[in-house]
């Protein structure tokens, strides 16, 4: 409780900023005579959005499922490939340059193709989320597992420990901070991927909702959808950040944030 | 009698063809059990390369290294090793880092608790056992790294400019710590450095390496009593050793 009060207190500037932002938004609508089909006031968004709450919650669940499922699959694949490429010189000369060149392609461009191949269901969305999350994870994992200091490498060699033992006692923990750079980047990408996939072809989900209500000249509902999407994105990102704090509390970037 | 460590015609060349760099050798060195030998030379002369080849952590281009008449092939594991950049991992405490050495070797940690405390005490770090490396000063980190390198009682200690990044006062203090531990446990030490004073103060023998490609210019036996404290450092004999070594490197245009 004390901690919470301290947190609120230390965050007062941010709270003030947000309050100011929404107040400005609320009162600039009548002030500048902005038509409500262009930009609705926050109060209207809350009012109209709450009337549509059931649908919004259901669609949030749909999008969340696509996001989380895709993210987890990307995490498993990305880490797996990342480790394999780091430890195999053959893969490093074949798969790695291949991944780097694909990284340059905007993955979202594949979305219409996947929809046409796999239909309107869950699978194409999950595939698209996997695609946008996989590359930051795999590329950062490769970087992470290849950047062990020369001294530590020589040190563990001088102990005669097995490769498996050194992997779990030294290489893996040493790689985690850089891996999390990829995990966090992917967490941001995940909701973006799911939303765009829904824009292109779906019959449910927040992306679908936003594109439909925008078509019906209801920006108030679109903003309500965006609000739920933001909450979803924040939850995914927050969860990954929390895992980072739990798994690598010793890392220097964590210490700086806590201070 | 065979020597403890015998290095014969050891040579290292990096790269091939046009990019070829002759880094070290050929050089022949013999080291006895319990000796504290300094490898002294200008930067880039290949002294670290020599040390890594002795430890079997780097393959030589030609020549051989033998320990007790046994040829070194691949990394030697009965050694303790320490570098300019320490090998402490940030996710373990000082004690955890010392245990890392034991864990990797598959030793039972329970048997070593007292030894860990004693070695930390010998370098005045006993109150910092539960601290993380980034909470310590550079000098304290190097002392912790020294404990990490020594905890398994290796017969051979390899030190690659371990004091290189420290300030003058801290260096002085840690030299004294090293000396104290060496005098008690008497391991064979190979100490790579470019500090003439440090080499003379610590070693029983100094091997002078020429600029690249490093070859042995000469060996100087340091005939001074241990422990070599400030009084010894102010003695004429100590200063004579330092001066004579300085002259050698002056001749090469290094200083």
Coordinates of C-alpha atoms in Angstrom, one line a residue, chain B residues 196 245-255:
Chain B
X196 CA 58.4 -3.5 -15.1
X245 CA 65.2 -3.9 -17.6
X246 CA 64.3 -0.4 -18.7
X247 CA 67.6 -0.2 -20.6
X248 CA 66.7 -3.4 -22.5
X249 CA 63.4 -2.0 -23.7
X250 CA 65.0 1.4 -24.4
X251 CA 67.3 -0.4 -26.8
X252 CA 64.3 -1.6 -28.7
X253 CA 62.8 1.9 -28.8
X254 CA 59.8 0.8 -26.8
X255 CA 60.5 3.3 -24.0

